[in-house]
Amino acid sequence: MTDALAMGGYGVYVWSCFGLTLIVIIICTVQAWRRHRTIFNNARTQIRAMKSD
Amino acid sequence: MAIWNFLHKMASPPHFYGLAAKIIPWFAVTGIALFVYGAIGGLFYAPPDYQQGDAFRIIYVHVPAAYLSMLAYVVMAIAAGIGLIWRIKLSHAVAASAAPLGAWFTFLALVTGSIWGRPMWGTWWEWGDPRLTSELIMLFLYFGYMALRAAIDDTAKADKASAILAMVGAVNIPIIHFSVEWWSSLHQGATLVRADGPAIETTMLYPLLAMIFGFSFLFGALLLQRVRAEVLFRERRSRWVHDLVMPAGDTQ
């Protein structure tokens, strides 16, 4: 098990690359969904503001 | 004529907005499944490379990231071009949405490449290397595109100006691909896209293909969600967005 993780001394390079990939994909996902929600809520707020004028 | 009606319907913002929401879960599930299979196969089942040992396993994230960094640019440049020529609004929304994703994948390709270069070449970075430099230029093209869009308030003007930048910058794509053939580079040559077929064993190849397709499906899901947000913003004053965001019976 430790051998599989150590990867003949290259483990730190290999695992950091895979870890970074996961982080980037998570960031992209959070950004995309958060942006959609923000724009959706802003549209609603603006319409309400217009109607109450 | 049927095809034109179909395309016209597809490009209509409310139709696209709803359809994309239905497609995204399928893309996400397919992408995650391929990613998990590819990562397990690449990390544990593929044999070590005869020259690079286990360090070669970085290929399973580096190559898909580099591939997607270029694919996102091609999507961006073609969508921008279609928007410019045929004035399809959805097209510009696609181009604008592809840019930040492309920038992230370019960043990932550069950093994983750098981490791979340290044990294999003995250096994190080599200034002047054609492959490394052309990929870095692409990162700056993405930044330039996004900065230009952010600097222009009028969406239609931002679409036009940034579309021209995206199309001119596309000249960098073949330069990236052929850089390792045209000039001497530290970077190794192509493994998959070769005249004599892929130069790689199947137990190494299948996880790599799974990762490339997995990344592509995840990119597809992320792009669709970004375009949905972009469409909502561009259409924020339209009737359908009004009906969408206001809950039924809300007279506030």
mmCIF file with all atom_site columns, C-alpha atoms in Angstrom, chain B residues 4-165:
data_model
loop_
_atom_site.group_PDB
_atom_site.id
_atom_site.type_symbol
_atom_site.label_atom_id
_atom_site.label_alt_id
_atom_site.label_comp_id
_atom_site.label_asym_id
_atom_site.label_entity_id
_atom_site.label_seq_id
_atom_site.pdbx_PDB_ins_code
_atom_site.Cartn_x
_atom_site.Cartn_y
_atom_site.Cartn_z
_atom_site.occupancy
_atom_site.B_iso_or_equiv
_atom_site.pdbx_formal_charge
_atom_site.auth_seq_id
_atom_site.auth_comp_id
_atom_site.auth_asym_id
_atom_site.auth_atom_id
_atom_site.pdbx_PDB_model_num
ATOM 1   C CA . TRP B 1 4   ? -33.174 25.947 -40.145 1.00 0.00 ? 4   TRP B CA 1
ATOM 2   C CA . ASN B 1 5   ? -36.255 25.818 -37.976 1.00 0.00 ? 5   ASN B CA 1
ATOM 3   C CA . PHE B 1 6   ? -34.488 23.323 -35.734 1.00 0.00 ? 6   PHE B CA 1
ATOM 4   C CA . LEU B 1 7   ? -31.321 25.449 -35.445 1.00 0.00 ? 7   LEU B CA 1
ATOM 5   C CA . HIS B 1 8   ? -33.356 28.566 -34.867 1.00 0.00 ? 8   HIS B CA 1
ATOM 6   C CA . LYS B 1 9   ? -35.244 26.889 -32.055 1.00 0.00 ? 9   LYS B CA 1
ATOM 7   C CA . MET B 1 10  ? -31.990 25.541 -30.528 1.00 0.00 ? 10  MET B CA 1
ATOM 8   C CA . ALA B 1 11  ? -30.445 29.009 -30.516 1.00 0.00 ? 11  ALA B CA 1
ATOM 9   C CA . SER B 1 12  ? -33.471 30.598 -28.860 1.00 0.00 ? 12  SER B CA 1
ATOM 10  C CA . PRO B 1 13  ? -32.342 31.563 -25.342 1.00 0.00 ? 13  PRO B CA 1
ATOM 11  C CA . PRO B 1 14  ? -35.307 30.184 -23.328 1.00 0.00 ? 14  PRO B CA 1
ATOM 12  C CA . HIS B 1 15  ? -35.210 26.868 -25.182 1.00 0.00 ? 15  HIS B CA 1
ATOM 13  C CA . PHE B 1 16  ? -31.465 26.540 -24.720 1.00 0.00 ? 16  PHE B CA 1
ATOM 14  C CA . TYR B 1 17  ? -31.714 27.483 -21.049 1.00 0.00 ? 17  TYR B CA 1
ATOM 15  C CA . GLY B 1 18  ? -34.160 24.646 -20.330 1.00 0.00 ? 18  GLY B CA 1
ATOM 16  C CA . LEU B 1 19  ? -32.540 22.041 -22.576 1.00 0.00 ? 19  LEU B CA 1
ATOM 17  C CA . ALA B 1 20  ? -29.061 22.640 -21.109 1.00 0.00 ? 20  ALA B CA 1
ATOM 18  C CA . ALA B 1 21  ? -30.427 22.041 -17.605 1.00 0.00 ? 21  ALA B CA 1
ATOM 19  C CA . LYS B 1 22  ? -31.598 18.594 -18.742 1.00 0.00 ? 22  LYS B CA 1
ATOM 20  C CA . ILE B 1 23  ? -28.304 17.706 -20.468 1.00 0.00 ? 23  ILE B CA 1
ATOM 21  C CA . ILE B 1 24  ? -25.951 18.817 -17.652 1.00 0.00 ? 24  ILE B CA 1
ATOM 22  C CA . PRO B 1 25  ? -26.647 15.890 -15.235 1.00 0.00 ? 25  PRO B CA 1
ATOM 23  C CA . TRP B 1 26  ? -25.961 13.321 -17.984 1.00 0.00 ? 26  TRP B CA 1
ATOM 24  C CA . PHE B 1 27  ? -22.688 15.000 -18.945 1.00 0.00 ? 27  PHE B CA 1
ATOM 25  C CA . ALA B 1 28  ? -21.675 15.286 -15.287 1.00 0.00 ? 28  ALA B CA 1
ATOM 26  C CA . VAL B 1 29  ? -22.385 11.620 -14.461 1.00 0.00 ? 29  VAL B CA 1
ATOM 27  C CA . THR B 1 30  ? -20.637 10.375 -17.630 1.00 0.00 ? 30  THR B CA 1
ATOM 28  C CA . GLY B 1 31  ? -17.660 12.657 -16.982 1.00 0.00 ? 31  GLY B CA 1
ATOM 29  C CA . ILE B 1 32  ? -17.285 11.592 -13.353 1.00 0.00 ? 32  ILE B CA 1
ATOM 30  C CA . ALA B 1 33  ? -17.552 7.873  -14.229 1.00 0.00 ? 33  ALA B CA 1
ATOM 31  C CA . LEU B 1 34  ? -14.878 8.151  -16.942 1.00 0.00 ? 34  LEU B CA 1
ATOM 32  C CA . PHE B 1 35  ? -12.687 10.263 -14.652 1.00 0.00 ? 35  PHE B CA 1
ATOM 33  C CA . VAL B 1 36  ? -12.873 7.711  -11.801 1.00 0.00 ? 36  VAL B CA 1
ATOM 34  C CA . TYR B 1 37  ? -12.150 4.783  -14.164 1.00 0.00 ? 37  TYR B CA 1
ATOM 35  C CA . GLY B 1 38  ? -9.277  6.661  -15.803 1.00 0.00 ? 38  GLY B CA 1
ATOM 36  C CA . ALA B 1 39  ? -7.731  7.810  -12.532 1.00 0.00 ? 39  ALA B CA 1
ATOM 37  C CA . ILE B 1 40  ? -7.812  4.337  -10.938 1.00 0.00 ? 40  ILE B CA 1
ATOM 38  C CA . GLY B 1 41  ? -6.546  2.680  -14.129 1.00 0.00 ? 41  GLY B CA 1
ATOM 39  C CA . GLY B 1 42  ? -3.829  5.280  -14.601 1.00 0.00 ? 42  GLY B CA 1
ATOM 40  C CA . LEU B 1 43  ? -2.646  5.390  -11.001 1.00 0.00 ? 43  LEU B CA 1
ATOM 41  C CA . PHE B 1 44  ? -2.765  1.696  -10.099 1.00 0.00 ? 44  PHE B CA 1
ATOM 42  C CA . TYR B 1 45  ? -3.265  -0.620 -13.092 1.00 0.00 ? 45  TYR B CA 1
ATOM 43  C CA . ALA B 1 46  ? -1.143  0.850  -15.872 1.00 0.00 ? 46  ALA B CA 1
ATOM 44  C CA . PRO B 1 47  ? 2.427   -0.531 -15.731 1.00 0.00 ? 47  PRO B CA 1
ATOM 45  C CA . PRO B 1 48  ? 5.250   1.939  -14.944 1.00 0.00 ? 48  PRO B CA 1
ATOM 46  C CA . ASP B 1 49  ? 6.915   3.501  -17.993 1.00 0.00 ? 49  ASP B CA 1
ATOM 47  C CA . TYR B 1 50  ? 10.222  1.841  -18.961 1.00 0.00 ? 50  TYR B CA 1
ATOM 48  C CA . GLN B 1 51  ? 12.020  5.211  -19.017 1.00 0.00 ? 51  GLN B CA 1
ATOM 49  C CA . GLN B 1 52  ? 10.092  7.419  -16.605 1.00 0.00 ? 52  GLN B CA 1
ATOM 50  C CA . GLY B 1 53  ? 8.909   4.883  -13.999 1.00 0.00 ? 53  GLY B CA 1
ATOM 51  C CA . ASP B 1 54  ? 5.833   5.993  -12.068 1.00 0.00 ? 54  ASP B CA 1
ATOM 52  C CA . ALA B 1 55  ? 6.389   9.697  -12.880 1.00 0.00 ? 55  ALA B CA 1
ATOM 53  C CA . PHE B 1 56  ? 4.758   9.117  -16.295 1.00 0.00 ? 56  PHE B CA 1
ATOM 54  C CA . ARG B 1 57  ? 1.368   8.764  -14.488 1.00 0.00 ? 57  ARG B CA 1
ATOM 55  C CA . ILE B 1 58  ? 1.160   12.567 -14.527 1.00 0.00 ? 58  ILE B CA 1
ATOM 56  C CA . ILE B 1 59  ? 0.215   12.094 -18.207 1.00 0.00 ? 59  ILE B CA 1
ATOM 57  C CA . TYR B 1 60  ? -3.301  11.099 -17.055 1.00 0.00 ? 60  TYR B CA 1
ATOM 58  C CA . VAL B 1 61  ? -4.069  14.634 -15.874 1.00 0.00 ? 61  VAL B CA 1
ATOM 59  C CA . HIS B 1 62  ? -1.552  16.662 -17.887 1.00 0.00 ? 62  HIS B CA 1
ATOM 60  C CA . VAL B 1 63  ? -2.554  15.555 -21.397 1.00 0.00 ? 63  VAL B CA 1
ATOM 61  C CA . PRO B 1 64  ? -6.346  15.905 -20.842 1.00 0.00 ? 64  PRO B CA 1
ATOM 62  C CA . ALA B 1 65  ? -5.796  19.349 -19.275 1.00 0.00 ? 65  ALA B CA 1
ATOM 63  C CA . ALA B 1 66  ? -3.619  20.458 -22.210 1.00 0.00 ? 66  ALA B CA 1
ATOM 64  C CA . TYR B 1 67  ? -6.110  19.014 -24.713 1.00 0.00 ? 67  TYR B CA 1
ATOM 65  C CA . LEU B 1 68  ? -9.027  20.806 -23.044 1.00 0.00 ? 68  LEU B CA 1
ATOM 66  C CA . SER B 1 69  ? -7.066  24.071 -22.856 1.00 0.00 ? 69  SER B CA 1
ATOM 67  C CA . MET B 1 70  ? -6.851  23.996 -26.656 1.00 0.00 ? 70  MET B CA 1
ATOM 68  C CA . LEU B 1 71  ? -10.372 22.629 -27.249 1.00 0.00 ? 71  LEU B CA 1
ATOM 69  C CA . ALA B 1 72  ? -11.840 25.446 -25.116 1.00 0.00 ? 72  ALA B CA 1
ATOM 70  C CA . TYR B 1 73  ? -9.950  27.966 -27.245 1.00 0.00 ? 73  TYR B CA 1
ATOM 71  C CA . VAL B 1 74  ? -11.225 26.422 -30.491 1.00 0.00 ? 74  VAL B CA 1
ATOM 72  C CA . VAL B 1 75  ? -14.798 26.454 -29.113 1.00 0.00 ? 75  VAL B CA 1
ATOM 73  C CA . MET B 1 76  ? -14.332 30.088 -28.045 1.00 0.00 ? 76  MET B CA 1
ATOM 74  C CA . ALA B 1 77  ? -12.859 31.235 -31.385 1.00 0.00 ? 77  ALA B CA 1
ATOM 75  C CA . ILE B 1 78  ? -15.433 29.386 -33.539 1.00 0.00 ? 78  ILE B CA 1
ATOM 76  C CA . ALA B 1 79  ? -18.387 30.534 -31.397 1.00 0.00 ? 79  ALA B CA 1
ATOM 77  C CA . ALA B 1 80  ? -17.055 34.112 -31.487 1.00 0.00 ? 80  ALA B CA 1
ATOM 78  C CA . GLY B 1 81  ? -16.696 33.893 -35.283 1.00 0.00 ? 81  GLY B CA 1
ATOM 79  C CA . ILE B 1 82  ? -20.231 32.544 -35.757 1.00 0.00 ? 82  ILE B CA 1
ATOM 80  C CA . GLY B 1 83  ? -21.551 35.293 -33.501 1.00 0.00 ? 83  GLY B CA 1
ATOM 81  C CA . LEU B 1 84  ? -19.704 37.923 -35.489 1.00 0.00 ? 84  LEU B CA 1
ATOM 82  C CA . ILE B 1 85  ? -20.764 36.690 -38.935 1.00 0.00 ? 85  ILE B CA 1
ATOM 83  C CA . TRP B 1 86  ? -24.339 35.493 -38.344 1.00 0.00 ? 86  TRP B CA 1
ATOM 84  C CA . ARG B 1 87  ? -25.103 37.661 -35.298 1.00 0.00 ? 87  ARG B CA 1
ATOM 85  C CA . ILE B 1 88  ? -26.360 34.768 -33.205 1.00 0.00 ? 88  ILE B CA 1
ATOM 86  C CA . LYS B 1 89  ? -26.520 36.029 -29.614 1.00 0.00 ? 89  LYS B CA 1
ATOM 87  C CA . LEU B 1 90  ? -26.223 32.564 -28.078 1.00 0.00 ? 90  LEU B CA 1
ATOM 88  C CA . SER B 1 91  ? -22.937 32.149 -29.921 1.00 0.00 ? 91  SER B CA 1
ATOM 89  C CA . HIS B 1 92  ? -21.350 35.109 -28.159 1.00 0.00 ? 92  HIS B CA 1
ATOM 90  C CA . ALA B 1 93  ? -22.611 33.753 -24.836 1.00 0.00 ? 93  ALA B CA 1
ATOM 91  C CA . VAL B 1 94  ? -20.835 30.447 -25.571 1.00 0.00 ? 94  VAL B CA 1
ATOM 92  C CA . ALA B 1 95  ? -17.578 32.221 -26.459 1.00 0.00 ? 95  ALA B CA 1
ATOM 93  C CA . ALA B 1 96  ? -17.653 34.358 -23.318 1.00 0.00 ? 96  ALA B CA 1
ATOM 94  C CA . SER B 1 97  ? -18.375 31.286 -21.177 1.00 0.00 ? 97  SER B CA 1
ATOM 95  C CA . ALA B 1 98  ? -15.589 29.134 -22.639 1.00 0.00 ? 98  ALA B CA 1
ATOM 96  C CA . ALA B 1 99  ? -12.833 31.635 -21.782 1.00 0.00 ? 99  ALA B CA 1
ATOM 97  C CA . PRO B 1 100 ? -12.570 31.242 -17.974 1.00 0.00 ? 100 PRO B CA 1
ATOM 98  C CA . LEU B 1 101 ? -12.769 27.442 -18.267 1.00 0.00 ? 101 LEU B CA 1
ATOM 99  C CA . GLY B 1 102 ? -10.059 27.476 -20.922 1.00 0.00 ? 102 GLY B CA 1
ATOM 100 C CA . ALA B 1 103 ? -7.892  29.641 -18.685 1.00 0.00 ? 103 ALA B CA 1
ATOM 101 C CA . TRP B 1 104 ? -8.278  27.177 -15.789 1.00 0.00 ? 104 TRP B CA 1
ATOM 102 C CA . PHE B 1 105 ? -7.351  24.177 -17.961 1.00 0.00 ? 105 PHE B CA 1
ATOM 103 C CA . THR B 1 106 ? -4.360  26.076 -19.385 1.00 0.00 ? 106 THR B CA 1
ATOM 104 C CA . PHE B 1 107 ? -3.226  26.880 -15.850 1.00 0.00 ? 107 PHE B CA 1
ATOM 105 C CA . LEU B 1 108 ? -3.636  23.199 -14.916 1.00 0.00 ? 108 LEU B CA 1
ATOM 106 C CA . ALA B 1 109 ? -1.678  22.022 -17.983 1.00 0.00 ? 109 ALA B CA 1
ATOM 107 C CA . LEU B 1 110 ? 1.163   24.468 -17.216 1.00 0.00 ? 110 LEU B CA 1
ATOM 108 C CA . VAL B 1 111 ? 1.424   23.551 -13.512 1.00 0.00 ? 111 VAL B CA 1
ATOM 109 C CA . THR B 1 112 ? 1.162   19.761 -13.970 1.00 0.00 ? 112 THR B CA 1
ATOM 110 C CA . GLY B 1 113 ? 3.701   20.050 -16.794 1.00 0.00 ? 113 GLY B CA 1
ATOM 111 C CA . SER B 1 114 ? 6.004   21.993 -14.521 1.00 0.00 ? 114 SER B CA 1
ATOM 112 C CA . ILE B 1 115 ? 5.664   19.399 -11.749 1.00 0.00 ? 115 ILE B CA 1
ATOM 113 C CA . TRP B 1 116 ? 6.382   16.642 -14.308 1.00 0.00 ? 116 TRP B CA 1
ATOM 114 C CA . GLY B 1 117 ? 9.381   18.552 -15.658 1.00 0.00 ? 117 GLY B CA 1
ATOM 115 C CA . ARG B 1 118 ? 11.103  18.804 -12.280 1.00 0.00 ? 118 ARG B CA 1
ATOM 116 C CA . PRO B 1 119 ? 11.972  15.059 -11.901 1.00 0.00 ? 119 PRO B CA 1
ATOM 117 C CA . MET B 1 120 ? 12.251  14.342 -15.659 1.00 0.00 ? 120 MET B CA 1
ATOM 118 C CA . TRP B 1 121 ? 14.109  17.381 -17.027 1.00 0.00 ? 121 TRP B CA 1
ATOM 119 C CA . GLY B 1 122 ? 15.596  18.621 -13.757 1.00 0.00 ? 122 GLY B CA 1
ATOM 120 C CA . THR B 1 123 ? 13.815  21.972 -14.079 1.00 0.00 ? 123 THR B CA 1
ATOM 121 C CA . TRP B 1 124 ? 10.380  23.416 -13.292 1.00 0.00 ? 124 TRP B CA 1
ATOM 122 C CA . TRP B 1 125 ? 10.427  25.743 -16.277 1.00 0.00 ? 125 TRP B CA 1
ATOM 123 C CA . GLU B 1 126 ? 12.554  26.452 -19.337 1.00 0.00 ? 126 GLU B CA 1
ATOM 124 C CA . TRP B 1 127 ? 12.265  29.965 -20.763 1.00 0.00 ? 127 TRP B CA 1
ATOM 125 C CA . GLY B 1 128 ? 12.249  29.975 -24.558 1.00 0.00 ? 128 GLY B CA 1
ATOM 126 C CA . ASP B 1 129 ? 11.066  26.379 -24.928 1.00 0.00 ? 129 ASP B CA 1
ATOM 127 C CA . PRO B 1 130 ? 8.520   26.532 -27.807 1.00 0.00 ? 130 PRO B CA 1
ATOM 128 C CA . ARG B 1 131 ? 5.851   24.223 -26.321 1.00 0.00 ? 131 ARG B CA 1
ATOM 129 C CA . LEU B 1 132 ? 5.978   25.821 -22.876 1.00 0.00 ? 132 LEU B CA 1
ATOM 130 C CA . THR B 1 133 ? 6.061   29.360 -24.263 1.00 0.00 ? 133 THR B CA 1
ATOM 131 C CA . SER B 1 134 ? 3.174   28.906 -26.732 1.00 0.00 ? 134 SER B CA 1
ATOM 132 C CA . GLU B 1 135 ? 0.993   27.365 -24.001 1.00 0.00 ? 135 GLU B CA 1
ATOM 133 C CA . LEU B 1 136 ? 1.842   30.289 -21.676 1.00 0.00 ? 136 LEU B CA 1
ATOM 134 C CA . ILE B 1 137 ? 0.917   32.723 -24.488 1.00 0.00 ? 137 ILE B CA 1
ATOM 135 C CA . MET B 1 138 ? -2.485  31.004 -24.650 1.00 0.00 ? 138 MET B CA 1
ATOM 136 C CA . LEU B 1 139 ? -3.008  31.694 -20.935 1.00 0.00 ? 139 LEU B CA 1
ATOM 137 C CA . PHE B 1 140 ? -2.322  35.394 -21.643 1.00 0.00 ? 140 PHE B CA 1
ATOM 138 C CA . LEU B 1 141 ? -4.708  35.293 -24.635 1.00 0.00 ? 141 LEU B CA 1
ATOM 139 C CA . TYR B 1 142 ? -7.463  34.041 -22.323 1.00 0.00 ? 142 TYR B CA 1
ATOM 140 C CA . PHE B 1 143 ? -6.632  36.759 -19.764 1.00 0.00 ? 143 PHE B CA 1
ATOM 141 C CA . GLY B 1 144 ? -6.574  39.398 -22.514 1.00 0.00 ? 144 GLY B CA 1
ATOM 142 C CA . TYR B 1 145 ? -9.934  38.207 -23.839 1.00 0.00 ? 145 TYR B CA 1
ATOM 143 C CA . MET B 1 146 ? -11.539 38.325 -20.377 1.00 0.00 ? 146 MET B CA 1
ATOM 144 C CA . ALA B 1 147 ? -9.965  41.697 -19.527 1.00 0.00 ? 147 ALA B CA 1
ATOM 145 C CA . LEU B 1 148 ? -11.193 43.184 -22.818 1.00 0.00 ? 148 LEU B CA 1
ATOM 146 C CA . ARG B 1 149 ? -14.735 41.958 -22.161 1.00 0.00 ? 149 ARG B CA 1
ATOM 147 C CA . ALA B 1 150 ? -14.643 43.278 -18.598 1.00 0.00 ? 150 ALA B CA 1
ATOM 148 C CA . ALA B 1 151 ? -13.429 46.696 -19.821 1.00 0.00 ? 151 ALA B CA 1
ATOM 149 C CA . ILE B 1 152 ? -16.382 47.263 -22.181 1.00 0.00 ? 152 ILE B CA 1
ATOM 150 C CA . ASP B 1 153 ? -19.767 47.850 -20.528 1.00 0.00 ? 153 ASP B CA 1
ATOM 151 C CA . ASP B 1 154 ? -21.861 47.526 -23.677 1.00 0.00 ? 154 ASP B CA 1
ATOM 152 C CA . THR B 1 155 ? -22.344 43.766 -24.205 1.00 0.00 ? 155 THR B CA 1
ATOM 153 C CA . ALA B 1 156 ? -22.732 43.996 -28.003 1.00 0.00 ? 156 ALA B CA 1
ATOM 154 C CA . LYS B 1 157 ? -19.512 46.026 -28.323 1.00 0.00 ? 157 LYS B CA 1
ATOM 155 C CA . ALA B 1 158 ? -17.663 43.691 -25.944 1.00 0.00 ? 158 ALA B CA 1
ATOM 156 C CA . ASP B 1 159 ? -18.845 40.722 -28.051 1.00 0.00 ? 159 ASP B CA 1
ATOM 157 C CA . LYS B 1 160 ? -17.473 42.232 -31.270 1.00 0.00 ? 160 LYS B CA 1
ATOM 158 C CA . ALA B 1 161 ? -14.118 43.403 -29.931 1.00 0.00 ? 161 ALA B CA 1
ATOM 159 C CA . SER B 1 162 ? -13.400 40.217 -28.000 1.00 0.00 ? 162 SER B CA 1
ATOM 160 C CA . ALA B 1 163 ? -14.476 38.033 -30.966 1.00 0.00 ? 163 ALA B CA 1
ATOM 161 C CA . ILE B 1 164 ? -11.774 39.625 -33.122 1.00 0.00 ? 164 ILE B CA 1
ATOM 162 C CA . LEU B 1 165 ? -9.165  39.046 -30.416 1.00 0.00 ? 165 LEU B CA 1
#
